CSV table of C-alpha atoms and ligand atoms in Angstrom, one decimal:
chain,number,residue,atom,x,y,z
A,1,UNK,CA,-26.9,10.3,83.0
A,2,UNK,CA,-28.7,12.5,85.6
A,3,UNK,CA,-30.7,10.5,87.8
A,4,UNK,CA,-29.0,7.0,87.1
A,5,UNK,CA,-26.8,5.6,89.3
A,6,UNK,CA,-23.7,3.6,88.0
A,7,UNK,CA,-24.9,0.6,90.1
A,8,UNK,CA,-28.4,0.9,88.3
A,9,UNK,CA,-25.9,0.4,84.6
A,10,UNK,CA,-24.1,-2.9,85.9
A,11,UNK,CA,-26.0,-5.3,84.7
A,12,UNK,CA,-25.5,-8.6,83.3
A,13,UNK,CA,-27.1,-8.2,80.1
A,14,UNK,CA,-29.1,-12.1,79.3
A,15,UNK,CA,-30.8,-10.4,76.4
A,16,UNK,CA,-31.1,-7.5,73.7
A,17,UNK,CA,-33.5,-5.6,76.1
A,18,UNK,CA,-30.8,-4.8,78.7
A,19,UNK,CA,-29.5,-2.6,76.2
A,20,UNK,CA,-32.6,-0.7,76.0
A,21,UNK,CA,-32.6,3.4,77.0
A,22,UNK,CA,-35.1,4.7,79.2
A,23,UNK,CA,-36.7,6.7,76.2
A,24,UNK,CA,-39.0,4.9,73.7
A,25,UNK,CA,-37.3,6.1,69.7
A,26,UNK,CA,-40.1,9.2,68.1
A,27,UNK,CA,-38.7,8.0,65.1
A,28,UNK,CA,-41.4,7.5,62.4
A,29,UNK,CA,-43.1,4.3,62.8
A,30,UNK,CA,-41.1,2.1,60.1
A,31,UNK,CA,-37.6,4.1,59.8
A,32,UNK,CA,-34.6,2.5,59.3
A,33,UNK,CA,-32.6,3.7,61.9
A,34,UNK,CA,-34.8,1.2,64.0
A,35,UNK,CA,-33.3,-2.0,62.4
A,36,UNK,CA,-29.8,0.0,63.6
A,37,UNK,CA,-30.8,0.2,66.5
A,38,UNK,CA,-31.9,-3.5,66.8
A,39,UNK,CA,-28.5,-4.7,65.3
A,40,UNK,CA,-26.6,-2.6,67.5
A,41,UNK,CA,-28.2,-3.9,70.7
A,42,UNK,CA,-27.3,-7.5,69.1
A,43,UNK,CA,-24.0,-6.9,69.0
A,44,UNK,CA,-23.4,-5.4,72.4
A,45,UNK,CA,-25.2,-8.5,73.6
A,46,UNK,CA,-22.7,-10.6,71.1
A,47,UNK,CA,-19.9,-9.3,72.4
A,48,UNK,CA,-20.9,-9.9,76.1
A,49,UNK,CA,-20.2,-6.0,76.7
A,50,UNK,CA,-22.1,-4.4,79.6
A,51,UNK,CA,-23.8,-1.0,79.2
A,52,UNK,CA,-21.5,0.8,81.9
A,53,UNK,CA,-18.6,-0.2,79.6
A,54,UNK,CA,-20.2,1.6,76.5
A,55,UNK,CA,-20.7,5.3,76.1
A,56,UNK,CA,-22.0,6.4,72.7
A,57,UNK,CA,-21.9,9.8,71.2
A,58,UNK,CA,-23.9,11.3,68.8
A,59,UNK,CA,-24.9,14.7,66.9
A,60,UNK,CA,-27.5,16.3,65.8
A,61,UNK,CA,-30.3,14.6,63.8
A,62,UNK,CA,-32.8,12.2,64.0
A,63,UNK,CA,-30.8,9.0,64.2
A,64,UNK,CA,-28.6,11.5,66.7
A,65,UNK,CA,-31.3,10.6,69.3
A,66,UNK,CA,-29.4,7.1,69.0
A,67,UNK,CA,-28.1,7.4,73.0
A,68,UNK,CA,-31.7,7.6,74.8
A,69,UNK,CA,-32.5,4.8,72.9
A,70,UNK,CA,-29.8,2.8,74.2
A,71,UNK,CA,-28.4,1.5,77.8
A,72,UNK,CA,-25.0,2.9,78.3
A,73,UNK,CA,-23.6,6.2,79.2
A,74,UNK,CA,-24.3,8.8,76.5
A,75,UNK,CA,-23.5,12.3,75.2
A,76,UNK,CA,-25.8,13.8,72.3
A,77,UNK,CA,-23.4,16.7,71.3
A,78,UNK,CA,-23.4,19.3,69.0
A,79,UNK,CA,-23.9,19.1,65.4
A,80,UNK,CA,-21.4,17.6,63.7
A,81,UNK,CA,-19.1,17.0,66.3
A,82,UNK,CA,-20.0,13.8,67.7
A,83,UNK,CA,-16.2,12.5,66.7
A,84,UNK,CA,-14.3,15.4,68.4
A,85,UNK,CA,-16.4,14.9,71.7
A,86,UNK,CA,-15.6,10.9,71.0
A,87,UNK,CA,-11.7,11.2,70.8
A,88,UNK,CA,-11.4,13.4,73.8
A,89,UNK,CA,-13.8,10.7,75.9
A,90,UNK,CA,-11.7,8.0,74.1
A,91,UNK,CA,-8.3,9.2,75.4
A,92,UNK,CA,-9.2,9.8,78.4
A,93,UNK,CA,-10.7,6.5,79.2
A,94,UNK,CA,-9.4,4.0,76.5
A,95,UNK,CA,-11.0,1.0,78.6
A,96,UNK,CA,-14.5,2.2,76.9
A,97,UNK,CA,-16.0,1.2,73.9
A,98,UNK,CA,-16.6,3.9,72.3
A,99,UNK,CA,-19.7,4.0,69.4
A,100,UNK,CA,-20.2,7.1,67.4
A,101,UNK,CA,-24.1,6.9,66.3
A,102,UNK,CA,-25.4,9.7,63.9
A,103,UNK,CA,-26.6,10.6,60.5
A,104,UNK,CA,-24.7,11.4,57.3
A,105,UNK,CA,-25.7,15.1,56.9
A,106,UNK,CA,-24.3,15.1,60.3
A,107,UNK,CA,-21.2,13.0,59.9
A,108,UNK,CA,-20.1,14.3,56.1
A,109,UNK,CA,-21.7,17.6,56.2
A,110,UNK,CA,-21.5,19.1,59.3
A,111,UNK,CA,-19.2,17.0,60.5
A,112,UNK,CA,-16.9,15.8,57.1
A,113,UNK,CA,-13.5,17.6,58.8
A,114,UNK,CA,-13.8,15.5,61.9
A,115,UNK,CA,-14.8,12.6,59.9
A,116,UNK,CA,-11.6,12.6,58.1
A,117,UNK,CA,-9.5,13.8,60.5
A,118,UNK,CA,-10.5,10.7,63.3
A,119,UNK,CA,-10.0,8.3,60.3
A,120,UNK,CA,-6.1,9.5,59.3
A,121,UNK,CA,-5.6,9.1,62.7
A,122,UNK,CA,-7.0,5.7,63.6
A,123,UNK,CA,-8.7,6.9,66.5
A,124,UNK,CA,-9.9,3.6,68.5
A,125,UNK,CA,-14.0,4.3,67.6
A,126,UNK,CA,-16.6,2.7,66.2
A,127,UNK,CA,-18.4,5.1,63.7
A,128,UNK,CA,-22.1,4.1,63.3
A,129,UNK,CA,-23.8,6.4,60.3
A,130,UNK,CA,-27.4,5.7,59.3
A,131,UNK,CA,-27.0,7.3,56.3
A,132,UNK,CA,-30.8,7.9,54.9
A,133,UNK,CA,-29.6,10.4,52.0
A,134,UNK,CA,-31.2,13.3,53.1
A,135,UNK,CA,-32.1,16.3,56.2
A,136,UNK,CA,-34.9,13.9,57.8
A,137,UNK,CA,-34.8,15.8,60.8
A,138,UNK,CA,-35.2,19.1,59.1
A,139,UNK,CA,-38.3,17.9,57.1
A,140,UNK,CA,-36.4,16.9,53.8
A,141,UNK,CA,-33.3,18.7,52.6
A,142,UNK,CA,-30.3,16.9,50.3
A,143,UNK,CA,-28.0,16.1,52.2
A,144,UNK,CA,-23.7,15.6,51.1
A,145,UNK,CA,-25.0,11.5,50.1
A,146,UNK,CA,-28.1,12.5,48.5
A,147,UNK,CA,-28.0,10.8,44.5
A,148,UNK,CA,-27.7,13.5,41.7
A,149,UNK,CA,-31.0,14.6,40.3
A,150,UNK,CA,-32.7,14.1,43.8
A,151,UNK,CA,-35.8,16.2,43.6
A,152,UNK,CA,-35.8,17.4,47.7
A,153,UNK,CA,-37.5,20.5,49.3
A,154,UNK,CA,-34.3,21.8,48.7
A,155,UNK,CA,-33.9,20.9,45.0
A,156,UNK,CA,-37.2,20.9,44.0
A,157,UNK,CA,-35.9,20.8,40.0
A,158,UNK,CA,-33.4,17.8,40.9
A,159,UNK,CA,-30.0,18.2,43.0
A,160,UNK,CA,-27.0,18.7,40.6
A,161,UNK,CA,-24.1,17.9,42.6
A,162,UNK,CA,-22.0,14.6,43.1
A,163,UNK,CA,-23.3,12.3,46.1
A,164,UNK,CA,-20.1,12.2,48.7
A,165,UNK,CA,-18.8,8.4,49.2
A,166,UNK,CA,-18.0,7.2,52.3
A,167,UNK,CA,-16.7,4.2,51.5
A,168,UNK,CA,-14.1,5.2,49.6
A,169,UNK,CA,-13.2,8.5,51.7
A,170,UNK,CA,-13.3,6.2,55.0
A,171,UNK,CA,-10.5,4.4,52.8
A,172,UNK,CA,-8.5,7.0,51.7
A,173,UNK,CA,-8.3,8.7,55.1
A,174,UNK,CA,-6.7,5.7,56.0
A,175,UNK,CA,-9.4,4.2,57.7
A,176,UNK,CA,-8.9,0.2,59.3
A,177,UNK,CA,-12.1,-1.0,58.7
A,178,UNK,CA,-14.9,0.1,56.8
A,179,UNK,CA,-17.8,-1.4,55.8
A,180,UNK,CA,-21.7,-0.8,54.7
A,181,UNK,CA,-24.6,-2.6,55.8
A,182,UNK,CA,-28.7,-2.6,55.2
A,183,UNK,CA,-31.5,-2.0,58.0
A,184,UNK,CA,-33.2,-4.5,56.4
A,185,UNK,CA,-30.2,-7.1,56.6
A,186,UNK,CA,-30.2,-7.4,60.8
A,187,UNK,CA,-28.3,-10.7,60.4
A,188,UNK,CA,-25.4,-8.8,58.5
A,189,UNK,CA,-25.4,-5.5,60.4
A,190,UNK,CA,-24.8,-7.6,63.7
A,191,UNK,CA,-22.1,-9.3,62.3
A,192,UNK,CA,-20.5,-6.2,60.7
A,193,UNK,CA,-21.4,-4.4,63.6
A,194,UNK,CA,-19.6,-6.6,65.9
A,195,UNK,CA,-16.5,-6.7,63.9
A,196,UNK,CA,-15.8,-3.3,64.3
A,197,UNK,CA,-16.1,-3.0,67.7
A,198,UNK,CA,-13.8,-5.3,67.7
A,199,UNK,CA,-11.1,-4.1,65.2
A,200,UNK,CA,-8.8,-1.6,67.0
A,201,UNK,CA,-8.7,1.7,65.2
A,202,UNK,CA,-11.3,4.2,63.5
A,203,UNK,CA,-14.2,1.6,61.9
A,204,UNK,CA,-16.8,2.7,59.6
A,205,UNK,CA,-20.3,1.1,59.3
A,206,UNK,CA,-21.7,3.1,56.9
A,207,UNK,CA,-25.8,1.5,56.8
A,208,UNK,CA,-28.3,2.9,54.3
A,209,UNK,CA,-31.0,3.4,57.1
A,210,UNK,CA,-33.9,4.5,54.8
A,211,UNK,CA,-36.4,7.8,55.7
A,212,UNK,CA,-39.5,6.5,54.3
A,213,UNK,CA,-40.7,10.1,55.2
A,214,UNK,CA,-38.8,12.4,53.2
A,215,UNK,CA,-36.6,10.3,50.7
A,216,UNK,CA,-38.8,8.1,48.8
A,217,UNK,CA,-36.4,7.5,46.0
A,218,UNK,CA,-34.3,5.3,48.0
A,219,UNK,CA,-36.2,3.2,50.6
A,220,UNK,CA,-36.3,-0.3,51.2
A,221,UNK,CA,-37.9,-1.5,48.0
A,222,UNK,CA,-35.4,0.4,46.3
A,223,UNK,CA,-32.0,-1.4,48.3
A,224,UNK,CA,-33.8,-4.9,48.6
A,225,UNK,CA,-33.5,-6.3,45.3
A,226,UNK,CA,-30.3,-4.2,44.8
A,227,UNK,CA,-27.9,-5.1,47.8
A,228,UNK,CA,-25.7,-7.9,47.0
A,229,UNK,CA,-23.5,-9.3,50.1
A,230,UNK,CA,-19.2,-8.5,49.4
A,231,UNK,CA,-19.2,-12.0,51.8
A,232,UNK,CA,-20.6,-13.7,48.6
A,233,UNK,CA,-18.3,-12.5,46.0
A,234,UNK,CA,-14.4,-13.3,45.8
A,235,UNK,CA,-13.6,-9.9,47.7
A,236,UNK,CA,-10.0,-9.2,49.4
A,237,UNK,CA,-10.7,-7.3,51.8
A,238,UNK,CA,-7.2,-6.6,52.2
A,239,UNK,CA,-7.4,-4.8,48.3
A,240,UNK,CA,-7.8,-1.3,48.9
A,241,UNK,CA,-8.2,-0.8,45.2
A,242,UNK,CA,-10.8,-3.8,44.6
A,243,UNK,CA,-12.6,-2.2,47.9
A,244,UNK,CA,-13.4,1.3,46.3
A,245,UNK,CA,-14.3,-0.1,43.2
A,246,UNK,CA,-16.9,-2.3,44.9
A,247,UNK,CA,-17.7,0.5,46.8
A,248,UNK,CA,-19.0,3.0,43.9
A,249,UNK,CA,-20.9,0.9,42.0
A,250,UNK,CA,-24.1,2.2,42.1
A,251,UNK,CA,-27.2,0.8,40.2
A,252,UNK,CA,-28.8,-2.7,39.7
A,253,UNK,CA,-26.2,-3.8,42.5
A,254,UNK,CA,-25.2,-2.3,45.3
A,255,UNK,CA,-22.9,-3.9,47.8
A,256,UNK,CA,-22.4,-4.3,51.4
A,257,UNK,CA,-20.5,-5.6,53.7
A,258,UNK,CA,-16.9,-5.4,54.5
A,259,UNK,CA,-14.9,-3.8,51.9
A,260,UNK,CA,-11.3,-3.0,53.6
A,261,UNK,CA,-9.6,-3.9,56.4
A,262,UNK,CA,-6.0,-3.0,57.7
A,263,UNK,CA,-5.0,-4.5,60.5
A,264,UNK,CA,-1.6,-3.5,60.6
A,265,UNK,CA,-2.4,0.2,61.4
A,266,UNK,CA,-1.7,0.7,64.2
A,267,UNK,CA,-4.2,2.9,66.5
A,268,UNK,CA,-3.5,6.1,67.8
A,269,UNK,CA,-4.4,5.4,71.6
A,270,UNK,CA,-1.7,2.4,71.1
A,271,UNK,CA,1.2,4.8,70.0
A,272,UNK,CA,0.3,7.1,73.0
A,273,UNK,CA,2.8,6.8,75.4
A,274,UNK,CA,1.2,8.5,78.0
A,275,UNK,CA,-1.8,6.0,77.8
A,276,UNK,CA,0.5,2.7,78.6
A,277,UNK,CA,0.6,3.0,82.0
A,278,UNK,CA,-1.3,3.6,84.7
A,279,UNK,CA,-4.1,2.7,83.7
A,280,UNK,CA,-7.0,4.8,82.1
A,281,UNK,CA,-6.1,8.6,82.4
A,282,UNK,CA,-10.1,9.3,84.1
A,283,UNK,CA,-8.8,7.1,86.9
A,284,UNK,CA,-5.6,8.8,87.9
A,285,UNK,CA,-4.5,11.1,90.3
A,286,UNK,CA,-4.3,14.7,88.8
A,287,UNK,CA,-1.0,15.8,90.3
A,288,UNK,CA,-2.2,18.9,92.0
A,289,UNK,CA,-4.8,20.0,94.4
A,290,UNK,CA,-8.7,21.2,94.3
A,291,UNK,CA,-7.2,24.9,94.4
A,292,UNK,CA,-4.9,24.6,91.8
A,293,UNK,CA,-7.6,22.8,89.4
A,294,UNK,CA,-10.1,25.1,90.9
A,295,UNK,CA,-7.4,28.1,89.5
A,296,UNK,CA,-7.3,27.0,86.4
A,297,UNK,CA,-10.6,26.3,85.5
A,298,UNK,CA,-11.3,29.6,87.0
A,299,UNK,CA,-8.6,31.0,84.7
A,300,UNK,CA,-10.5,29.6,81.4
A,301,UNK,CA,-13.9,30.4,82.4
B,401,SF4,FE1,-36.6,8.0,60.5
B,401,SF4,FE2,-36.8,9.8,58.1
B,401,SF4,FE3,-38.9,10.0,60.3
B,401,SF4,FE4,-36.5,10.9,60.5
B,401,SF4,S1,-38.0,11.3,59.1
B,401,SF4,S2,-37.1,9.5,62.2
B,401,SF4,S3,-35.0,9.3,59.2
B,401,SF4,S4,-38.4,8.1,58.7
């Protein structure tokens, strides 16, 4: 955040544009990630959040450039490590709304282990995955969510691997809020993001966000006639088995919406006694002198 003062960040959002970052997206024209960016700005506006109340953390990939395009505190971290960094930030300052953004390769491939354990620990984060079912930044290789038989640069004869299902994985790992959106439906996506941010605990919003440059199988034309909203079905969001069954449907119908919500599960932060009193850790006195702090840091270097 070099060069940006706190004063500049304290805005009174009256418009979606107040969440516009200082850098314009360099995504390919038509990339699905534009819809995700638009929806998240609207969700934050609807929630009455101010930019200085939000931290956006990402890993590496086209979608992980997100924090530069969004007006909030931001961290562009290492490949697959965004959830680990975000967990640390949330524990240090649990007053922050911490949003984590990235892609399917970053989150479910390189960062798969962090995804499992952040869900299991129910850290109060909102994880928005722009799932384009391919590695876009590296010009089109098979990713964990690519369909079987999909031909890419790395699988010229078709992928022989079964795709990873982030929805069932999140549910089975203990996430309390698990949803799927589509970047071609901004209204539903905004609603899902708003609910996810309000949820206390780990919330996944996995978004079909087509890579129009390298994934010619799962583009907007593929999804538009297939996506069906769970809101239009008699789906019980408290029934994890029904949620998993719906999440596995893939073909003429593909479901979007809120699959599962567990409002009983306690978040990690709510159970951590050290966070109970005295406000955010980041604003408390350390309890030792500057000289002692310097010695500790020097010892670790
Ligand atoms: Fe989007 Fe794909 Fe272009 Fe990356 S390569 S910006 S994912 S369309």
